[in-house]
PDB file of C-alpha atoms in Angstrom:
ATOM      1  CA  UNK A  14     -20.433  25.715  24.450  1.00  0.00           C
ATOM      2  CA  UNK A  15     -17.908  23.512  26.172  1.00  0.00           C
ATOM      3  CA  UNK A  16     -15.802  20.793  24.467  1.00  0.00           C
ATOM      4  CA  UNK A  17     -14.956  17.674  26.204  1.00  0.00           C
ATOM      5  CA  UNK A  18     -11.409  16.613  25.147  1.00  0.00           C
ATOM      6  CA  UNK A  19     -10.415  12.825  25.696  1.00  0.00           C
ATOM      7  CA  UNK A  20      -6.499  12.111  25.537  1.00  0.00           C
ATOM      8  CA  UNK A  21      -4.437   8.872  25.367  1.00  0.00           C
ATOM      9  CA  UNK A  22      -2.111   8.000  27.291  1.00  0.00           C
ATOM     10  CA  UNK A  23       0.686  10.151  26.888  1.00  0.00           C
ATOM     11  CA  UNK A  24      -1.005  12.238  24.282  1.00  0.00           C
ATOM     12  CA  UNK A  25      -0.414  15.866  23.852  1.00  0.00           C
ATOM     13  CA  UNK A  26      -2.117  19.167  23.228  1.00  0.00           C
ATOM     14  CA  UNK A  27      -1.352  22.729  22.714  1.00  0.00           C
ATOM     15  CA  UNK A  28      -3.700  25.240  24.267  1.00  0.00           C
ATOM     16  CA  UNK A  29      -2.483  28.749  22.883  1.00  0.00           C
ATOM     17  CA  UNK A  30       1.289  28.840  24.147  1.00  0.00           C
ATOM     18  CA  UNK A  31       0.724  26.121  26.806  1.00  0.00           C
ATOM     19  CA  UNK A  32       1.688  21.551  25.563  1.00  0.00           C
ATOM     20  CA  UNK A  33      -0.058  19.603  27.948  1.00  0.00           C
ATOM     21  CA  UNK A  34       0.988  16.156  28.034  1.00  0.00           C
ATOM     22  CA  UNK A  35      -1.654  13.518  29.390  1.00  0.00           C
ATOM     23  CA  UNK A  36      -0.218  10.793  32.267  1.00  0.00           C
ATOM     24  CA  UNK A  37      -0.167   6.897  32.065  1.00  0.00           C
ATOM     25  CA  UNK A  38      -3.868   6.386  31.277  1.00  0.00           C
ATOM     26  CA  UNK A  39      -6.812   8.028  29.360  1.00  0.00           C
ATOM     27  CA  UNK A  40      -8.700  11.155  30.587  1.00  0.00           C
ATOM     28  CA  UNK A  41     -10.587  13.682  30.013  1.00  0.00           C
ATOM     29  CA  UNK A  42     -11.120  17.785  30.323  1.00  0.00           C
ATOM     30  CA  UNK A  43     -13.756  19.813  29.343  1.00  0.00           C
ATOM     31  CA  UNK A  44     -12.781  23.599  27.838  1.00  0.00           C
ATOM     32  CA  UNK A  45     -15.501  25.677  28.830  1.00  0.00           C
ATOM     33  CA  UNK A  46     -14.033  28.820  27.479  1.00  0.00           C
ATOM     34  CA  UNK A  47     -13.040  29.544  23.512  1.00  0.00           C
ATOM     35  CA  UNK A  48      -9.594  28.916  22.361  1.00  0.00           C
ATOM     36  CA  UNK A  49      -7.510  27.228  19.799  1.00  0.00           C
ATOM     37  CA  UNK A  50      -5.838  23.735  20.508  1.00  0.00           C
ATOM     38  CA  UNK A  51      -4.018  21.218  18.938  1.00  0.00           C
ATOM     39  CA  UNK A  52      -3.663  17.625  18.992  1.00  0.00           C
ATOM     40  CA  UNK A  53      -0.972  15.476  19.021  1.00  0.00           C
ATOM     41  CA  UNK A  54      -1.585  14.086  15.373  1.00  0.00           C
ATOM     42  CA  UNK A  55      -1.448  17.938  14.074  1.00  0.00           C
ATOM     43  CA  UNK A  56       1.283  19.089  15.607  1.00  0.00           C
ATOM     44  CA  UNK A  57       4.995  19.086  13.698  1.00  0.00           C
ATOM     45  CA  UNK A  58       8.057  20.407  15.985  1.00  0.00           C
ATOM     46  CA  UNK A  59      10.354  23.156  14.691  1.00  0.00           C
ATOM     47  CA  UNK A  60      13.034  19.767  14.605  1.00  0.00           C
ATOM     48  CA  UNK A  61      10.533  18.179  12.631  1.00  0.00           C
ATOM     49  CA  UNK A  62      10.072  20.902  10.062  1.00  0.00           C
ATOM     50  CA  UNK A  63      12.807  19.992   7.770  1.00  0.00           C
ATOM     51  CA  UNK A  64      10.897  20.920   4.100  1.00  0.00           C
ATOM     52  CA  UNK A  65       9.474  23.545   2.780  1.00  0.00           C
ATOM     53  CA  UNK A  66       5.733  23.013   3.302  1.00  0.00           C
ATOM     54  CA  UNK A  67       6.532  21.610   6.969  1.00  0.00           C
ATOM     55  CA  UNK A  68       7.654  25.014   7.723  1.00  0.00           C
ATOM     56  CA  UNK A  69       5.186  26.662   6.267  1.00  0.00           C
ATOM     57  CA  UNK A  70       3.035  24.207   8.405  1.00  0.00           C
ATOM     58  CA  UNK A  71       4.850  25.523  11.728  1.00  0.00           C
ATOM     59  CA  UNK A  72       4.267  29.114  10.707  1.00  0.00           C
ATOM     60  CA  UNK A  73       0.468  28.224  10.184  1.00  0.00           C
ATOM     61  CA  UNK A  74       0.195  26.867  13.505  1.00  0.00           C
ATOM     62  CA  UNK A  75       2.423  29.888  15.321  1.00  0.00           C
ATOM     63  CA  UNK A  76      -0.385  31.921  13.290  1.00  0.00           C
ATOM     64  CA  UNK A  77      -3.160  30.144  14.621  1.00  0.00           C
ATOM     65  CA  UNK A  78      -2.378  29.165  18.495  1.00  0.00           C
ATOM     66  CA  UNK A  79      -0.773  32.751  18.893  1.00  0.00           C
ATOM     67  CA  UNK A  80      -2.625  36.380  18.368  1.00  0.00           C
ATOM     68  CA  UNK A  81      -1.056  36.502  14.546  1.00  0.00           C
ATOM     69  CA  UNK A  82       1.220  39.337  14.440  1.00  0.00           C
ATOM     70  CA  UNK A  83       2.117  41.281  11.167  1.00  0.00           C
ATOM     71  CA  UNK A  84       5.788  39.727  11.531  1.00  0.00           C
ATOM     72  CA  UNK A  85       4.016  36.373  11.347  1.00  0.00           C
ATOM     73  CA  UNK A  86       2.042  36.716   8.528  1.00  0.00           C
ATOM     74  CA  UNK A  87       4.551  38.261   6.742  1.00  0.00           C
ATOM     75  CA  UNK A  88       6.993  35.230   6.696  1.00  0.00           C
ATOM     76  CA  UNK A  89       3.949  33.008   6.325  1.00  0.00           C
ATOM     77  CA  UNK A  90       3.638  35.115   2.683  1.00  0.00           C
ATOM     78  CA  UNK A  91       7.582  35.134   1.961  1.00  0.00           C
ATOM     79  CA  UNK A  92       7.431  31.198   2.997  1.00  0.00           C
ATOM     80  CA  UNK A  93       4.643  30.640   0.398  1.00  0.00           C
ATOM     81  CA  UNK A  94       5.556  33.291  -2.673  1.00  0.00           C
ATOM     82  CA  UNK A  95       8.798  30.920  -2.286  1.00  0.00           C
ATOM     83  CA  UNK A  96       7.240  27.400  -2.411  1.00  0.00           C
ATOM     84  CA  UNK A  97       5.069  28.943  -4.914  1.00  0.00           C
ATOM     85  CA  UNK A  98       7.979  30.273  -7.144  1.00  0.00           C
ATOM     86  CA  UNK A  99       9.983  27.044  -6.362  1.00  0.00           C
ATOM     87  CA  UNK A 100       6.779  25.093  -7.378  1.00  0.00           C
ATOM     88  CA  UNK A 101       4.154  26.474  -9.157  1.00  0.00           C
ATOM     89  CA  UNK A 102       1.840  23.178  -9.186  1.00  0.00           C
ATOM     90  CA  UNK A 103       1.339  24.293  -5.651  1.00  0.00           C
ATOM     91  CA  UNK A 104      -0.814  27.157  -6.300  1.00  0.00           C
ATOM     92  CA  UNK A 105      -3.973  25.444  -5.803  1.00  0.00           C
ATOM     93  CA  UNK A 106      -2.533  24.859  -2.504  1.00  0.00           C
ATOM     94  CA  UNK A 107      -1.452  27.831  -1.471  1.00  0.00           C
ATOM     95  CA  UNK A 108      -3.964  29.831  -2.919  1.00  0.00           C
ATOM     96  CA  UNK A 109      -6.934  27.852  -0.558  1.00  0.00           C
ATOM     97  CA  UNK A 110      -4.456  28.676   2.336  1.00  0.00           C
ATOM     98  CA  UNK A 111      -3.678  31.831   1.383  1.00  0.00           C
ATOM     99  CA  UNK A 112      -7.654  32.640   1.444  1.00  0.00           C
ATOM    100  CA  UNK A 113      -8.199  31.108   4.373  1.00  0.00           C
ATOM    101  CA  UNK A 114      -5.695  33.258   6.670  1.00  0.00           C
ATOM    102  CA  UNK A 115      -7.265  35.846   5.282  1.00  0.00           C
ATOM    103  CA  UNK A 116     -10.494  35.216   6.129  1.00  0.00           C
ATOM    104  CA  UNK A 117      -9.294  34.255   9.952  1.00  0.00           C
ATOM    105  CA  UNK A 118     -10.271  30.629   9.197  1.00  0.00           C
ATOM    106  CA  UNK A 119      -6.648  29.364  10.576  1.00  0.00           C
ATOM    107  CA  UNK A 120      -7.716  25.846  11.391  1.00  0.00           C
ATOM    108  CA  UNK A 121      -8.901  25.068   7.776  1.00  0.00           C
ATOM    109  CA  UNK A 122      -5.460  26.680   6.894  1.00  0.00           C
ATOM    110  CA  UNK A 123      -3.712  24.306   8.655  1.00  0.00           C
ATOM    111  CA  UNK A 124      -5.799  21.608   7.379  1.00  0.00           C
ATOM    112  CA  UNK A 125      -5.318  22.464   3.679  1.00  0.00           C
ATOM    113  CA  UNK A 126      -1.486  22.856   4.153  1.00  0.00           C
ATOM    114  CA  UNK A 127      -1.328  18.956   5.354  1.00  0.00           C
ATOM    115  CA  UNK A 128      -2.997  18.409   2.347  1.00  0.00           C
ATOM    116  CA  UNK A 129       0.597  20.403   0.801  1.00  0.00           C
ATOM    117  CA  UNK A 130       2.524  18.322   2.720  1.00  0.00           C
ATOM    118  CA  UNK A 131       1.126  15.239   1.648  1.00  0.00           C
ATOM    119  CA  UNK A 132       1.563  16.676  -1.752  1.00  0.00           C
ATOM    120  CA  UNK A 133       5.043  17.314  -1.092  1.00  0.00           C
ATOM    121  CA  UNK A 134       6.119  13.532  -0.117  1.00  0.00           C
ATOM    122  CA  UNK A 135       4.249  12.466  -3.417  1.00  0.00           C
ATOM    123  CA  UNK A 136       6.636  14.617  -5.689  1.00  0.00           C
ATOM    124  CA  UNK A 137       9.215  13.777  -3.281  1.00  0.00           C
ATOM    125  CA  UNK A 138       8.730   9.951  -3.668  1.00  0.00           C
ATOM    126  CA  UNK A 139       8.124  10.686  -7.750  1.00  0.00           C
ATOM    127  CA  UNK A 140      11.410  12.112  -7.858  1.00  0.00           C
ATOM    128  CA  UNK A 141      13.375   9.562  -5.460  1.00  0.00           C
ATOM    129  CA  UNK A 142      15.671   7.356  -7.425  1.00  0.00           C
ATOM    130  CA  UNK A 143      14.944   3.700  -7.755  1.00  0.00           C
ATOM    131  CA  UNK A 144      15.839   1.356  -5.576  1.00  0.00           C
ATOM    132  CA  UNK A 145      18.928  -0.350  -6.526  1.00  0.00           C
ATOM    133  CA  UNK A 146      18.880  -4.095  -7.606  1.00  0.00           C
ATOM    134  CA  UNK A 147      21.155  -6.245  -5.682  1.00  0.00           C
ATOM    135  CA  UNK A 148      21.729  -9.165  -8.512  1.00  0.00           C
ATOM    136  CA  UNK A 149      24.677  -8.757 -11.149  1.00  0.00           C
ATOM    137  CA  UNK A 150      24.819  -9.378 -14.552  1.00  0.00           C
TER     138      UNK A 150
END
């Protein structure tokens, strides 16, 4: 069944290997064949990947918009045995995405492991020290 794709202006997508980026006004497409994309909003750039779950996030979506290789999935399970050893209150996490590559469901992997990354920022925020006062005593 085709899928009619509307973009912003200047919006991108990833079809497989190939970023599209949309002119100076809204359009649309249709896709009339079956094949993984991503938006804009769920993409993160290798420059962008700069914590742990954000690059397990980038190995998810190499997993999912490429043919997954064995190399691939092998440093998507070294990446997550070492968030997972690093922080264990992950598990629930990475357990849901581990299940999910397995089952070939690499969309709802992705999906889950924003869920991890929003995870992430709250024990990163938790942990952040307060903000210092400016007044003097």
């Amino acid at each position: 069944m085709p899928l009619k794709i509307e973009l912003k202006p200047f919006e991108r997508l990833l079809i497989g290997g190939t970023a599209i980026r949309n002119g100076s006004r809204r359009s649309s497409f249709v896709i009339e064949t079956v094949t993984n994309f991503l938006r804009e909003s769920d993409i993160i750039l290798e420059s962008e990947a700069d914590t742990a779950c954000k690059r397990l996030y980038l190995t998810l979506t190499v997993l999912y918009l490429a043919e997954p290789t064995p190399e691939a999935e092998d440093i998507f399970v070294r990446q997550a045995n070492a968030l997972l050893e690093a922080v264990p209150t992950t598990a629930p996490y990475i357990r849901d995405i581990h299940e999910f590559v397995a089952a070939r469901e690499l969309y709802r992997a992705l999906k889950r492991c924003k869920d991890l990354i929003q995870y992430e920022q709250s024990l990163s925020d938790r942990l952040a020290p307060p903000p210092a006062t400016g007044g003097t005593t």
